[in-house]
Tab-separated table of C-alpha atoms and ligand atoms in Angstrom:
chain	number	residue	atom	x	y	z
V	288	MET	CA	98.958	122.375	116.869
V	289	THR	CA	98.154	118.875	116.080
V	290	ASP	CA	99.690	117.176	112.951
V	291	TYR	CA	97.669	115.385	110.450
V	292	PHE	CA	98.860	111.924	111.901
V	293	SER	CA	97.444	112.895	115.638
V	294	GLU	CA	94.281	114.168	114.171
V	295	MET	CA	93.792	110.784	112.892
V	296	GLY	CA	94.506	109.329	115.890
V	297	TRP	CA	97.442	107.387	114.435
V	298	ARG	CA	100.439	107.021	116.696
V	299	GLU	CA	104.124	106.781	115.976
V	300	LEU	CA	105.481	103.314	115.483
V	301	ARG	CA	106.576	101.515	118.905
V	302	ASP	CA	110.345	99.995	119.103
V	303	GLY	CA	110.374	96.920	116.987
V	304	GLU	CA	107.225	97.214	115.012
V	305	THR	CA	107.091	97.611	111.298
V	306	PRO	CA	104.668	99.428	109.350
V	307	ASN	CA	101.606	97.657	108.383
V	308	GLN	CA	100.704	99.240	104.935
V	309	LEU	CA	97.638	96.999	104.876
V	310	LEU	CA	96.179	98.468	108.055
V	311	HIS	CA	96.738	102.048	106.439
V	312	LEU	CA	95.092	101.304	103.408
V	313	ALA	CA	92.178	99.928	105.344
V	314	ARG	CA	91.929	103.227	107.563
V	315	LEU	CA	92.329	105.303	104.266
V	316	PHE	CA	89.664	103.532	102.395
V	317	ARG	CA	87.304	103.758	105.415
V	318	ASP	CA	88.124	107.686	105.784
V	319	PHE	CA	88.193	108.556	102.094
V	320	ASN	CA	86.862	106.051	100.219
V	321	MET	CA	90.416	105.867	98.261
V	322	PHE	CA	90.349	102.606	97.097
V	323	GLN	CA	90.969	103.125	93.248
V	324	GLU	CA	94.312	105.061	94.185
V	325	LEU	CA	95.426	102.687	96.878
V	326	ASN	CA	95.214	99.675	95.151
V	327	SER	CA	97.853	100.606	92.647
V	328	LEU	CA	99.950	101.794	95.231
V	329	ASN	CA	103.545	100.575	95.105
V	330	GLY	CA	102.226	98.786	92.054
V	331	GLU	CA	100.961	96.178	94.306
V	332	ASN	CA	97.532	94.715	93.326
V	333	LEU	CA	95.695	93.811	96.322
V	334	PRO	CA	93.673	90.256	96.288
V	335	PRO	CA	89.922	90.280	95.198
V	336	ALA	CA	86.888	90.475	97.499
V	337	ALA	CA	86.231	88.021	99.988
V	338	SER	CA	83.580	85.378	99.016
V	339	LYS	CA	79.724	86.593	100.011
V	340	ALA	CA	79.819	83.481	101.769
V	341	ALA	CA	82.880	83.875	103.844
V	342	ILE	CA	81.656	87.544	104.712
V	343	GLU	CA	78.287	86.063	105.679
V	344	ALA	CA	79.972	83.522	107.793
V	345	LEU	CA	81.952	85.811	109.662
V	346	GLU	CA	81.066	85.465	113.719
V	347	GLN	CA	79.622	88.214	115.526
V	348	GLU	CA	80.827	88.895	118.907
V	349	VAL	CA	79.671	90.599	121.635
V	350	ILE	CA	82.253	92.821	123.432
V	351	GLU	CA	82.700	91.805	127.221
V	352	THR	CA	85.824	93.629	128.269
V	353	SER	CA	86.829	97.079	128.040
V	354	GLY	CA	90.238	98.180	126.129
V	355	ILE	CA	89.512	96.561	123.116
V	356	GLN	CA	90.001	98.891	120.090
V	357	CYS	CA	89.027	98.599	116.434
V	358	PRO	CA	92.231	98.340	114.732
V	359	VAL	CA	90.692	100.237	111.604
V	360	CYS	CA	89.003	103.122	113.145
V	361	LEU	CA	91.261	103.118	116.548
V	362	LYS	CA	87.852	103.569	118.209
V	363	GLU	CA	87.661	101.297	121.615
V	364	HIS	CA	84.462	98.936	121.446
V	365	SER	CA	82.160	99.710	124.335
V	366	ILE	CA	80.965	96.731	126.144
V	367	GLY	CA	77.749	94.998	124.785
V	368	GLU	CA	78.635	96.047	121.192
V	369	ALA	CA	78.417	93.399	118.456
V	370	VAL	CA	81.532	93.310	116.565
V	371	LYS	CA	82.714	91.116	113.579
V	372	LYS	CA	85.264	88.437	114.455
V	373	LEU	CA	87.344	87.400	111.545
V	374	PRO	CA	89.019	83.759	111.650
V	375	CYS	CA	92.193	85.061	113.116
V	376	ALA	CA	90.219	86.199	115.861
V	377	HIS	CA	90.817	90.044	115.066
V	378	LYS	CA	87.714	92.270	115.681
V	379	TYR	CA	86.544	95.071	113.777
V	380	HIS	CA	83.222	97.152	113.450
V	381	ALA	CA	81.136	95.646	110.876
V	382	GLU	CA	81.097	99.224	108.969
V	383	CYS	CA	84.978	99.347	109.142
V	384	ILE	CA	85.667	95.773	107.709
V	385	LEU	CA	82.663	95.223	105.667
V	386	PRO	CA	83.521	97.506	103.059
V	387	TRP	CA	87.143	96.584	103.126
V	388	LEU	CA	86.291	92.718	102.636
V	389	ALA	CA	83.939	93.879	99.903
V	390	LYS	CA	87.642	94.928	98.121
V	391	THR	CA	89.767	92.540	98.897
V	392	ASN	CA	90.160	89.395	101.076
V	393	SER	CA	92.404	89.690	103.860
V	394	CYS	CA	92.530	91.162	107.357
V	395	PRO	CA	94.274	94.351	107.163
V	396	LEU	CA	96.111	93.701	110.548
V	397	CYS	CA	97.764	90.043	109.861
V	398	ARG	CA	96.801	89.531	106.424
V	399	TYR	CA	94.967	86.351	106.837
V	400	GLU	CA	93.048	85.377	103.636
V	401	LEU	CA	89.479	84.576	103.645
V	402	PRO	CA	88.187	82.558	100.598
V	403	THR	CA	87.294	84.514	97.458
V	404	ASP	CA	84.892	83.838	94.505
V	405	ASP	CA	87.621	84.520	92.246
V	406	ASP	CA	88.320	81.291	90.489
V	407	ASP	CA	91.424	82.681	88.801
V	408	TYR	CA	92.811	83.899	92.212
V	409	GLU	CA	92.177	80.661	93.935
V	410	ALA	CA	93.915	79.062	91.426
V	411	TRP	CA	96.598	81.443	91.748
V	412	ARG	CA	96.978	81.132	95.080
V	413	LYS	CA	97.507	77.300	95.061
V	414	GLU	CA	99.950	77.886	92.235
V	415	LYS	CA	101.695	80.354	94.581
V	416	LYS	CA	102.567	77.845	97.256
V	417	ARG	CA	103.746	75.228	95.000
V	418	ALA	CA	105.960	78.000	93.182
V	419	LYS	CA	107.498	78.619	96.878
V	420	ASP	CA	108.655	75.106	96.942
V	421	ARG	CA	110.276	75.354	93.278
V	422	GLU	CA	111.828	78.464	93.908
V	423	ALA	CA	114.953	76.944	95.634
V	424	ASP	CA	115.328	74.694	92.467
V	425	ILE	CA	115.375	77.820	89.872
V	426	GLU	CA	117.404	79.666	92.150
V	427	ASN	CA	120.282	76.646	91.596
V	428	LEU	CA	119.741	76.314	87.921
V	429	HIS	CA	119.903	80.085	87.602
V	430	ASN	CA	123.179	79.931	89.365
V	431	SER	CA	124.635	76.899	87.413
V	432	MET	CA	123.755	78.645	84.372
V	433	PHE	CA	124.980	81.930	84.738
V	434	SER	CA	127.989	81.710	87.079
U	252	LIG	ZN1	86.190	100.734	113.620
U	253	LIG	ZN1	93.536	89.115	111.485
């Protein structure tokens, strides 16, 4: 009897691997179009869609060696097949990655973020970096107030 996961072509994590929640979401989205439910999974809201310009600018690459797998559907790319290459160099079938990028802007494998058309998000992204720099200061302040 095959269980659900082997039926889906998933495998157990190897030693030292951590689960990649985003990649699982991308697979579920592709197979079941479950984005609505997944979007609120763990209360974690995903970033907005990649910008149209960024999607159009994605490089197309023709596969020249065997053994390269699409991370979303886990099918091996055939030689001569044209695939979409993200700026992080991860390669996907167009039909696997384009619906995903139309929903959220990051590579499911490594979370590399493409630009979005969302001004608020872009402003927040810049702010997030600055906030990180400030975090240490806030912690020091908190400690001096409450200890
Ligand atoms: Zn694929
Ligand atoms: Zn990537």
